Coordinates of C-alpha atoms and ligand atoms in Angstrom, one line a residue:
X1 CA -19.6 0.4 -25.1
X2 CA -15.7 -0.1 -23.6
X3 CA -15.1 1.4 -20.5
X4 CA -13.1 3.8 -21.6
X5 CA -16.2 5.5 -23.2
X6 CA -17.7 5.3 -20.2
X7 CA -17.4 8.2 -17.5
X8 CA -15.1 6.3 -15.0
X9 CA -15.2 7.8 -11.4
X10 CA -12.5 6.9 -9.7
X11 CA -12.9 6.8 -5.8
X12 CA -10.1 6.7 -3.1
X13 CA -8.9 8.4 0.2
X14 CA -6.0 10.5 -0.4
X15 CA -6.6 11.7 -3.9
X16 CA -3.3 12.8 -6.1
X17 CA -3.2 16.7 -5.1
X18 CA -3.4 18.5 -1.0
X19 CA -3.7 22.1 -1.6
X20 CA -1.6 23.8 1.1
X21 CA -1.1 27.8 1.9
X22 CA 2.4 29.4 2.4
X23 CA 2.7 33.4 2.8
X24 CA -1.0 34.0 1.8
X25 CA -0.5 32.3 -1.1
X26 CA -2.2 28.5 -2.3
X27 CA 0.1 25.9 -2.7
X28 CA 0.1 22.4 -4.3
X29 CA 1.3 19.0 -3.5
X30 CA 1.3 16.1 -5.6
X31 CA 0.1 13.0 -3.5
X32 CA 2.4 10.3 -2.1
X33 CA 2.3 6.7 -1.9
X34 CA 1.7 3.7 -4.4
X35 CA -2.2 3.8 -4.9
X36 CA -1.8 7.8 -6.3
X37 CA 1.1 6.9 -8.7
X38 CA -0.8 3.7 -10.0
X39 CA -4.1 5.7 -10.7
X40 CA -2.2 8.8 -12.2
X41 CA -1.1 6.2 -15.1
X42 CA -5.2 5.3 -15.4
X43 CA -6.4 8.6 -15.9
X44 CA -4.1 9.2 -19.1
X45 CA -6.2 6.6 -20.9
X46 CA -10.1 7.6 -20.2
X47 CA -11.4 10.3 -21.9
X48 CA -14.2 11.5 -18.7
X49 CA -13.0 10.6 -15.2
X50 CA -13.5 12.1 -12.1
X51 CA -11.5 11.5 -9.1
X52 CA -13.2 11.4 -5.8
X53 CA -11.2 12.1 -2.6
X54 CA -11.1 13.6 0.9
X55 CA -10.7 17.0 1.6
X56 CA -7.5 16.1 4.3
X57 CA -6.1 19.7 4.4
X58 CA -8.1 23.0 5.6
X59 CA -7.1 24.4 2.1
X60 CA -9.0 21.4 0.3
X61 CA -11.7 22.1 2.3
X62 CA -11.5 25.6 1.2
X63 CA -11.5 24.5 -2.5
X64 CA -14.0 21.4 -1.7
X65 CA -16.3 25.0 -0.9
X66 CA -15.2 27.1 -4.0
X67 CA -15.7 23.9 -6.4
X68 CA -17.9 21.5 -5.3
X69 CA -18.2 19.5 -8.6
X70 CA -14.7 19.7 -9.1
X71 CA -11.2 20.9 -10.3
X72 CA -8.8 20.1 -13.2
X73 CA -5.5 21.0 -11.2
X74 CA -3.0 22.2 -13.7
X75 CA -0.1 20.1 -11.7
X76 CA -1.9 17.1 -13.1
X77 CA -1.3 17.6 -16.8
X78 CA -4.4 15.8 -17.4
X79 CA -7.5 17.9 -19.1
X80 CA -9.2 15.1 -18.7
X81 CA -9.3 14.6 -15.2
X82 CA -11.8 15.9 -12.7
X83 CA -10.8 15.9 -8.7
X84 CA -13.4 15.9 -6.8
X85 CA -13.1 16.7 -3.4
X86 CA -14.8 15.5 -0.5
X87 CA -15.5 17.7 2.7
X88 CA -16.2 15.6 5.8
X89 CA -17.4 16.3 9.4
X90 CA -13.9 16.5 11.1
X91 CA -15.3 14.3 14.0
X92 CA -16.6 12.1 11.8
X93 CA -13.2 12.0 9.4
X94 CA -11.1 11.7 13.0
X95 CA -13.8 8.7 13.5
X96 CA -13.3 7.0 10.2
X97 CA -9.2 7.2 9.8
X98 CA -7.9 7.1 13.5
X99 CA -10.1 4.6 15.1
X100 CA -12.0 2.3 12.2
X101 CA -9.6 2.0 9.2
X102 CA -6.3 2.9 11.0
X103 CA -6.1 0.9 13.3
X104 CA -8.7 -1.6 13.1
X105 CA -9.3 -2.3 9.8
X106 CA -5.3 -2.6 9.2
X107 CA -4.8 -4.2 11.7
X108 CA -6.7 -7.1 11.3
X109 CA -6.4 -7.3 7.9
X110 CA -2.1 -7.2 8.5
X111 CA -2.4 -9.4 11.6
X112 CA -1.0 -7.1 13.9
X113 CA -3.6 -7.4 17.1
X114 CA -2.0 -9.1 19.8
X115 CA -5.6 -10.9 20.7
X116 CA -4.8 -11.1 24.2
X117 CA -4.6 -7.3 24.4
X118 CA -6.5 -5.8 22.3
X119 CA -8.7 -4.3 20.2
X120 CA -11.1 -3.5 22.8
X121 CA -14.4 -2.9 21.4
X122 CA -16.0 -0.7 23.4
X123 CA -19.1 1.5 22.7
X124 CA -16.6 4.3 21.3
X125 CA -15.1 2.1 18.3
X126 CA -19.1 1.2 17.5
X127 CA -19.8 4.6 17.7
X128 CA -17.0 5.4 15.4
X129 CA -18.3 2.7 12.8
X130 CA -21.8 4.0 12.8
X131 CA -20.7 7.9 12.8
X132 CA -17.5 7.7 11.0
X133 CA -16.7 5.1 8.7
X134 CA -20.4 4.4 7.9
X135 CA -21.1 8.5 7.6
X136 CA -18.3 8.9 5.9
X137 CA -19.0 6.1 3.2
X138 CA -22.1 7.6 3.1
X139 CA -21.2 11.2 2.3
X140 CA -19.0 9.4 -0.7
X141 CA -21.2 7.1 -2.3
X142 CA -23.5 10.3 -2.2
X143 CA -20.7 12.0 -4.5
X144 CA -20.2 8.9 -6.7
X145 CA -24.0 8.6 -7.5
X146 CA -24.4 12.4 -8.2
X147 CA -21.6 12.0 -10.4
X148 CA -23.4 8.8 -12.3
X149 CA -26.6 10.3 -12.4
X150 CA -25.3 13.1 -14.3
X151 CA -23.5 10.7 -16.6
X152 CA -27.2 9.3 -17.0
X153 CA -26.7 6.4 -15.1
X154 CA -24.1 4.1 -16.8
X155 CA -20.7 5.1 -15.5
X156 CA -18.1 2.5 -14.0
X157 CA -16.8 3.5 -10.5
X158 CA -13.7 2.3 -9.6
X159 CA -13.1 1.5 -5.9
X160 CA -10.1 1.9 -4.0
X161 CA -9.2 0.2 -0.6
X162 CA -9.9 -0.6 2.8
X163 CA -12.0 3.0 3.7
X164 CA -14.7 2.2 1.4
X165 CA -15.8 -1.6 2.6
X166 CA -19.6 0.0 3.2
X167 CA -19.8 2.2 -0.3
X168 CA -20.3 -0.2 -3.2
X169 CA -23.6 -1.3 -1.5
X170 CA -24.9 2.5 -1.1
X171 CA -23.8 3.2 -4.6
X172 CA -25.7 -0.2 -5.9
X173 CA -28.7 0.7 -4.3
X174 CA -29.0 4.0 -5.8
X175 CA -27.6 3.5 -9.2
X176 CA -28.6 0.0 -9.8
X177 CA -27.3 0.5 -13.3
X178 CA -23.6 1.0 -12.7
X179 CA -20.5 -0.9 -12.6
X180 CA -18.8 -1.0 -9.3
X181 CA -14.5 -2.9 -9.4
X182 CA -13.3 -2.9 -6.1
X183 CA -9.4 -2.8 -5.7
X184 CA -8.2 -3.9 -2.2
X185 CA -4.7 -2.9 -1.5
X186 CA -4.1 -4.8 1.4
X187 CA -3.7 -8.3 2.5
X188 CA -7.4 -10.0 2.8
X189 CA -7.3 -12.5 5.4
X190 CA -9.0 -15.6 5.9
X191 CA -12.6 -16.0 7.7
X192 CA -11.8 -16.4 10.9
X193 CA -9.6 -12.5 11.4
X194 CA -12.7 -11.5 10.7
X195 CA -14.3 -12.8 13.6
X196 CA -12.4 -10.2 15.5
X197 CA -15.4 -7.9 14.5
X198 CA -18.4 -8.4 16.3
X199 CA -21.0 -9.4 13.8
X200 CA -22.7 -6.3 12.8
X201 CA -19.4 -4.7 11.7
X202 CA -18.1 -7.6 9.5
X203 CA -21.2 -8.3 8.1
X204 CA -21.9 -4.6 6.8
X205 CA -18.4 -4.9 5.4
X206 CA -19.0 -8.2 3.1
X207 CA -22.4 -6.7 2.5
X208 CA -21.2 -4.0 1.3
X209 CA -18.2 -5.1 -0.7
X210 CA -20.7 -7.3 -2.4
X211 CA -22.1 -4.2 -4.0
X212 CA -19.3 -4.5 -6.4
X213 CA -19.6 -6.6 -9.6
X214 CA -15.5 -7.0 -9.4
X215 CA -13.7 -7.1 -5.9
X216 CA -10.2 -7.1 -7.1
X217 CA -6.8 -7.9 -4.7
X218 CA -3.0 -8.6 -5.3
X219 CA -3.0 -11.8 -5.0
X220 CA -5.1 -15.0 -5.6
X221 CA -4.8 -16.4 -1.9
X222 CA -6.4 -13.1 -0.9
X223 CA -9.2 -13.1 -3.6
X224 CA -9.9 -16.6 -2.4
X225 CA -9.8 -16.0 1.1
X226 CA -12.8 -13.4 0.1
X227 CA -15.0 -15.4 -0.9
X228 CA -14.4 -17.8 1.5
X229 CA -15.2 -15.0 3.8
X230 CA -18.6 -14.7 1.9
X231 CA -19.7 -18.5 2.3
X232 CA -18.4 -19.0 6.4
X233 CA -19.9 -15.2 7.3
X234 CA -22.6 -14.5 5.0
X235 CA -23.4 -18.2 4.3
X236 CA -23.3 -17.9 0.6
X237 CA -23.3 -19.9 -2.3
X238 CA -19.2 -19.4 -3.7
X239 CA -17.8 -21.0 -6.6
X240 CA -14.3 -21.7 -6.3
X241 CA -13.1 -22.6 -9.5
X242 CA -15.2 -19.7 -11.3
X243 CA -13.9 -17.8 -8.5
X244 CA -17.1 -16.0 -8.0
X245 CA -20.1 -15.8 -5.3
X246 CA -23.6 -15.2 -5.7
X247 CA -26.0 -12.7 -3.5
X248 CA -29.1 -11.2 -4.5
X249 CA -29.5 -13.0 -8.1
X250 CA -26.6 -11.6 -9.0
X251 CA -22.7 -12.3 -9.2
X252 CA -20.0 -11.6 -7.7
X253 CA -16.5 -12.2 -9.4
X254 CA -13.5 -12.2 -7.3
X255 CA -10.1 -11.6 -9.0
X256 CA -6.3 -10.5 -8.7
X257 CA -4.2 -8.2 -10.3
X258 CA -0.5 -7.8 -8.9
X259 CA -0.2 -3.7 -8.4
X260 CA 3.5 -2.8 -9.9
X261 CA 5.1 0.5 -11.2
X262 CA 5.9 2.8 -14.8
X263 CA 9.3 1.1 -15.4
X264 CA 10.3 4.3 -17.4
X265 CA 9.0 6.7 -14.8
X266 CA 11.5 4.7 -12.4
X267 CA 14.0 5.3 -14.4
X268 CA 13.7 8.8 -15.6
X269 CA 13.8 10.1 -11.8
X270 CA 16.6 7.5 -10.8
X271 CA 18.6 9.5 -13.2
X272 CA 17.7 12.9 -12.3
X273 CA 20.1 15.1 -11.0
X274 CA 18.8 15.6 -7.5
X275 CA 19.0 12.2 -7.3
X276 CA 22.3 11.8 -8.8
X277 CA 23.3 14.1 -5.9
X278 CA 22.2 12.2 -3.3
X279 CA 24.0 9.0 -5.0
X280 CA 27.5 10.9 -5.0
X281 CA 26.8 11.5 -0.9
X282 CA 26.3 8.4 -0.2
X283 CA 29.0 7.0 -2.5
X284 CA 31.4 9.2 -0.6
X285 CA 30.4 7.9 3.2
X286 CA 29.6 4.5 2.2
X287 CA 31.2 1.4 3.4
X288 CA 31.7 -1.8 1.7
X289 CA 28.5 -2.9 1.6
X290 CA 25.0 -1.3 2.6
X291 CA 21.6 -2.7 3.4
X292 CA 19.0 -0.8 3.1
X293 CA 15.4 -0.7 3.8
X294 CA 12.6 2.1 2.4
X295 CA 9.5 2.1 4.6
X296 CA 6.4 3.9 6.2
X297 CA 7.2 3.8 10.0
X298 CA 4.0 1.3 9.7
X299 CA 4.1 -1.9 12.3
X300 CA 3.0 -4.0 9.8
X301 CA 6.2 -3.6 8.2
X302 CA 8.2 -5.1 11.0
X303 CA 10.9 -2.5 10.8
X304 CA 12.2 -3.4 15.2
X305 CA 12.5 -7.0 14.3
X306 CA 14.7 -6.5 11.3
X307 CA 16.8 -3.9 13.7
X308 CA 16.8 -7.1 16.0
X309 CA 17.9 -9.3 13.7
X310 CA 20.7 -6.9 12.3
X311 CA 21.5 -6.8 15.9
X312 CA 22.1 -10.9 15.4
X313 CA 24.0 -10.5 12.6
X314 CA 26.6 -8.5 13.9
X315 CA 26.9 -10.7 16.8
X316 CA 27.2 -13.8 14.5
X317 CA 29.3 -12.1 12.4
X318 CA 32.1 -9.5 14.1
X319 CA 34.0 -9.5 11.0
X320 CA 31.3 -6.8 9.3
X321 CA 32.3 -4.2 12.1
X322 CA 32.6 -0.9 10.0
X323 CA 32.2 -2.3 6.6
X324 CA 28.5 -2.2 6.5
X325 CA 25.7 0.2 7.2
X326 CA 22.2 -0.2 7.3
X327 CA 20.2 2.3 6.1
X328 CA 16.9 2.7 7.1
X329 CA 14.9 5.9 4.9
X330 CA 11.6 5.7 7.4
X331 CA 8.5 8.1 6.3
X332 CA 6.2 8.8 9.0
X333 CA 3.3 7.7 8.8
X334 CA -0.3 7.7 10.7
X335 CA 1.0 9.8 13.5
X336 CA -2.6 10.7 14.8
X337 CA -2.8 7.1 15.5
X338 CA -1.6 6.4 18.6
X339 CA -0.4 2.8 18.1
X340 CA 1.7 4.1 15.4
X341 CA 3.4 7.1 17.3
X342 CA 4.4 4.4 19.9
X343 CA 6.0 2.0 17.0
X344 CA 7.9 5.0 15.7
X345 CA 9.2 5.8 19.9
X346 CA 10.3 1.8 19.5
X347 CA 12.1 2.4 16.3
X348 CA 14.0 4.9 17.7
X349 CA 14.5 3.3 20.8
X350 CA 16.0 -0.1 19.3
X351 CA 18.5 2.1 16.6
X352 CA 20.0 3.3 19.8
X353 CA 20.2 0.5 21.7
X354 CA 21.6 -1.4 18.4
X355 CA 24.4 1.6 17.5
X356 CA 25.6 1.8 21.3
X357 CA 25.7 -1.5 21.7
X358 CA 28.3 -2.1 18.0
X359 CA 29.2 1.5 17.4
X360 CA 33.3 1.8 16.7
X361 CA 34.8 5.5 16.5
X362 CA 32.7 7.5 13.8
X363 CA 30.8 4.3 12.5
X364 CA 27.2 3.9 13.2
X365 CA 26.0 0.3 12.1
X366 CA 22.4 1.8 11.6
X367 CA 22.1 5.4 9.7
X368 CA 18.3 5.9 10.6
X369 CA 16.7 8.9 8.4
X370 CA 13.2 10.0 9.5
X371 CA 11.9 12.0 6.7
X372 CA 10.0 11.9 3.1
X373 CA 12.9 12.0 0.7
X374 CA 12.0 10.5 -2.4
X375 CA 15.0 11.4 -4.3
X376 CA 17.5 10.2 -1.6
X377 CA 15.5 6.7 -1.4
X378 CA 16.0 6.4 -5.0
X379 CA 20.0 7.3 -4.6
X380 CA 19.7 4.4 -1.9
X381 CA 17.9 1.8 -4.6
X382 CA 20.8 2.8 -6.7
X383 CA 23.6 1.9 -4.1
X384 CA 21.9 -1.1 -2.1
X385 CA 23.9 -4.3 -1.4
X386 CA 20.9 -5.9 -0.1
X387 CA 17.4 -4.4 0.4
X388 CA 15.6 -5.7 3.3
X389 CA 11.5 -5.8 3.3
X390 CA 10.5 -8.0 6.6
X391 CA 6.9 -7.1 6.6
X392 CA 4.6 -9.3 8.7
X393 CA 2.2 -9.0 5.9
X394 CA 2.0 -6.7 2.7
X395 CA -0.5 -6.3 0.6
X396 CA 2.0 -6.3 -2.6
X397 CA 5.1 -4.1 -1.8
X398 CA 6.0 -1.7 -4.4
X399 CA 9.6 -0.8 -3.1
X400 CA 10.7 -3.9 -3.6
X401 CA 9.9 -3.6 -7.3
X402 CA 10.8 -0.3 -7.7
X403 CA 14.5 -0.8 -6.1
X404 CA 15.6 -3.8 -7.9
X405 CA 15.1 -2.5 -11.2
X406 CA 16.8 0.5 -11.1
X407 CA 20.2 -0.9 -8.3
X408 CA 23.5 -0.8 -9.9
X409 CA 25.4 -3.1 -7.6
X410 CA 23.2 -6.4 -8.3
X411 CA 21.5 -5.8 -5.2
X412 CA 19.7 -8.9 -3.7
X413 CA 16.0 -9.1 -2.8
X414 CA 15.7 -9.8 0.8
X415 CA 11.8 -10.4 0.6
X416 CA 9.5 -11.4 3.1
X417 CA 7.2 -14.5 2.5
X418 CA 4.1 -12.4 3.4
X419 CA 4.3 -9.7 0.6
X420 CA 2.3 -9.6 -2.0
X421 CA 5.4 -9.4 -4.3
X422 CA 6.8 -12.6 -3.1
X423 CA 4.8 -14.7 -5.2
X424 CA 6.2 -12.7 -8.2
X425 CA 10.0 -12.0 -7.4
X426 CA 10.2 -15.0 -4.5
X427 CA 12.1 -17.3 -6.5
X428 CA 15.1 -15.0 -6.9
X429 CA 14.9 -13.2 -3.8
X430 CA 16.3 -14.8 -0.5
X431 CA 12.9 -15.0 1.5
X432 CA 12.7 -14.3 4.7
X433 CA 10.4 -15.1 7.4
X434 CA 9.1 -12.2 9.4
X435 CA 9.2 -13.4 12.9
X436 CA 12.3 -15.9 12.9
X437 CA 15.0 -13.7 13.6
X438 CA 18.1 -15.9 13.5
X439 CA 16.3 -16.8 10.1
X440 CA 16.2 -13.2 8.8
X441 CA 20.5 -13.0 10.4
X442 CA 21.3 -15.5 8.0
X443 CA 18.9 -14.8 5.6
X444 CA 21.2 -11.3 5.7
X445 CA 24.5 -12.9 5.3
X446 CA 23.5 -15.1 3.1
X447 CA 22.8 -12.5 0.4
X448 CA 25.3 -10.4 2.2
X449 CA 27.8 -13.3 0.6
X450 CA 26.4 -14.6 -2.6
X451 CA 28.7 -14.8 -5.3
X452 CA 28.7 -12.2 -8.2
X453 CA 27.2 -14.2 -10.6
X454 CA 24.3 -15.6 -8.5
X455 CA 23.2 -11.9 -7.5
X456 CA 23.4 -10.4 -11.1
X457 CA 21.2 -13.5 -12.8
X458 CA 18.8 -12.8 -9.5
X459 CA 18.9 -9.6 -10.4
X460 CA 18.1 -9.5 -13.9
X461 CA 15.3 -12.2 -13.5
X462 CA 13.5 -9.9 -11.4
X463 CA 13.9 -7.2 -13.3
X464 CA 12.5 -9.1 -16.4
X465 CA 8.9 -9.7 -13.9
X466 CA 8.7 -6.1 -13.1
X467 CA 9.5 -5.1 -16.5
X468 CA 6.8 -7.7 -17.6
X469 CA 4.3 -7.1 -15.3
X470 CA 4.0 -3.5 -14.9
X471 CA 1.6 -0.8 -13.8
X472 CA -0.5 -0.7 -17.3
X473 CA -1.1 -4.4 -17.6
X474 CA -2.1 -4.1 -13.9
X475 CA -4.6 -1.7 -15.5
X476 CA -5.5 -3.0 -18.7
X477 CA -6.6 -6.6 -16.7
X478 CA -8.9 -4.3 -14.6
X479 CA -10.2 -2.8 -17.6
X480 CA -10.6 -5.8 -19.6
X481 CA -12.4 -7.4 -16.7
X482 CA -14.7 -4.3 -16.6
X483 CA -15.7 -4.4 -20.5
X484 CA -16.6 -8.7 -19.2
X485 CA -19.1 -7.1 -16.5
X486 CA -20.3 -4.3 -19.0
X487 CA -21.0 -6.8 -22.0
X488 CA -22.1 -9.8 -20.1
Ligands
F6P501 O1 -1.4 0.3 1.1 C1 -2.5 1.0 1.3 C2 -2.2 2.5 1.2 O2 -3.4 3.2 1.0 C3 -1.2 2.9 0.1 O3 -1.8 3.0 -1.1 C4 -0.6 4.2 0.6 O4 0.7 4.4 0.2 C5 -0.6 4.0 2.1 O5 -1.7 3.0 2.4 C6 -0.8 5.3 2.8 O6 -1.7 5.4 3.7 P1 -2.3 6.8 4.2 O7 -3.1 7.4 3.1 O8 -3.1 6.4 5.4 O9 -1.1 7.6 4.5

């Protein structure tokens, strides 16, 4: 049996609807952010698939009530799929999001702690593991093996990310007879950030990823550094070359699948007419040439250094006064966690210090936009000279891809080393390197400068990768790795 005749039961955080009320009335939301718009393409091809989410709004939790098993929400245009929501404990959801996987999780798995300073582990982040990323793993893998029992035991659960470390192994135990893929769509460092976690918390979460069958990342240096992870921490046997591990009699396979977009989706809203608005406006105040950057106000993307090193630029550089503009199209993100609230204060902060300090008359070297505007980030893909994407590390980096195949202007890639997508578009992107800031200056000017020629054959090389690999060979490798585990 393929997996496609199999129920699938799909299993993430934020799931592809929030229901919402306005005037008395219910309102819905399509979902945000890469991991929704990659899945949504899935759940076209299965023929029984449930989508298992958190209740994050008081209306979800109000329809989490009126349908526990599930609803087919008409916004989806998909008969065939089933969401699922999950009510949590609010304490227990405030637990699992704010203190365990934002920030700790991300942060080590990004780099971000600044060791000297922090985290602090302290008796309230291990009560958070215990009654809020453990419950709340619980209370899912609970709704994933309801949902296999009543498929009679042989559905394939799909796994997504860093809030369900703990779940394969809860789902194994009760439905010994499933098959559990694990996508991780973050960076996975090497063994030694994960000795940030005091032993009980790092060991439940590589005993519980090994649950899966398949733990799939980005990139091969992350699947590696997994089961790397798995011989140092758990002292287990690992193969290298099969790229697998072995625990319990069974195995393990570790593998990569670079995440990437619907190529024609792209470029069906890049010519929509809200977006076409937005592209005349910022024709008509642009300047000669425009940098632009797309990001979640996350501090893993590094957005104050590249600020900084714009800052350089114009120093080095006095002859771009008023012919350039960098545009920054910041969505705010994670605001109940308090590290991030600060970085978006520091953002802020430097854009001011940065325009005062090289603002003549009306121009404003940064135009800083805090808001979710999809269609204007889509005008700015269009318009970009160069886009910037600094991150310190990045799982994959979807913007990247998505901007370079639908700019006009033979934009240039201005990519950092640590994404994800750099191993796919490095070569014909001007790298930079996330905490060098003269480097990232030049790195600016350079692509700033390039000749004509050089940036449209950039250009178009990277647009052959994306066009190549794009969001359904990112899924059919899953699947096909799937139909492996369910034959072998
Ligand atoms: O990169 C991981 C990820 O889950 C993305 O899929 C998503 O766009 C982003 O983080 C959003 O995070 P959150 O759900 O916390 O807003």
């Amino acid at each position: 049996m393929e997996a496609q005749e199999r129920r699938v039961i799909l299993v993430s955080n934020r799931g592809p609807v929030q229901y919402g009320r306005e005037d008395g009335q219910r309102t819905t939301n399509r979902g945000a952010g890469g991991l929704v718009t990659a899945l949504s393409g899935l759940s076209g091809q299965l023929q029984d698939a449930v989508w298992i989410c958190a209740a994050m709004s008081d209306e979800d939790v109000v329809v989490a009530g009126e349908s526990p098993s599930g609803v087919y929400p008409p916004e989806l245009d998909d008969d065939d799929l089933r969401i699922r929501l999950v009510a949590l404990d609010p304490t227990a959801q405030e637990d699992f999001y704010t203190v365990i996987a934002n920030p700790l999780l991300w942060f080590i798995q990004h780099h971000l702690y600044d060791l000297k300073a922090g985290p602090n582990i302290t008796r309230r982040e291990m009560h958070a593991f215990d009654a809020g990323y453990a419950a709340v793993n619980r209370s899912f893998a609970a709704a994933v093996a309801e949902e296999v029992e009543a498929a009679g035991g042989e559905a394939i659960v799909m796994v997504h990310d860093y809030h369900f470390y703990l779940l394969p192994h809860e789902v194994r135990a009760r439905c010994p007879g499933v098959v559990l893929h694990h996508f991780v769509h973050i960076p996975w460092p090497q063994p030694d950030s994960w000795r940030v976690l005091p032993p009980m918390m790092r060991e439940a979460v590589f005993e519980g990823m090994l649950g899966n069958d398949v733990v799939g990342f980005h990139t091969e240096r992350y699947a590696r550094n997994f089961l790397l992870g798995c011989q140092e921490l758990l002292d287990l046997p690992v193969d290298l070359r099969a790229m697998e591990v072995q625990v319990d009699g069974r195995v393990v396979r570790a593998r990569w699948y670079p995440i990437s977009i619907d190529p024609e989706t792209f470029e069906t809203l890049a010519a929509s007419p809200d977006v076409l608005q937005h592209e005349e406006d910022l024709a008509a105040r642009r300047r000669d040439q425009l940098v632009l950057r797309v990001d979640r106000t996350d501090p893993s993307k590094n957005i104050v250094r590249g600020f900084l090193a714009y800052d350089i630029l114009l120093q080095d550089h006095p002859e771009l006064a008023e012919r350039i503009t960098f545009l920054a199209l910041l969505q705010p993100s994670r605001q109940d966690v308090a590290e991030y609230a600060a970085y978006l204060e520091r953002i802020r902060a430097t854009v001011d210090e940065v325009n005062a300090k090289h603002a003549i008359g009306d121009w404003q070297p940064i135009e800083l936009h805090v808001e979710e505007n999809l269609d204007l980030a889509v005008a700015a893909y269009k318009q970009f000279d160069v886009l910037m994407v600094n991150a310190i590390y990045d799982g994959m980096n979807l913007v990247a891809k998505e901007s370079i195949l639908v700019n006009e202007r033979n934009g240039v890639l201005a990519l950092s080393e640590n994404t994800g997508a750099h191993d796919e578009l490095g070569a014909f992107a001007v790298t930079l390197h996330p905490f060098d800031l003269q480097q990232q200056a030049d790195a600016l000017y350079a692509a700033l400068t390039m000749p004509a020629q050089e940036r449209r054959d950039r250009r178009e090389a990277c647009v052959r990768v994306v066009r190549q690999n794009d969001v359904a060979k990112w899924l059919q490798a899953q699947l096909a790795d799937i139909d492996g585990t369910v034959e072998g």
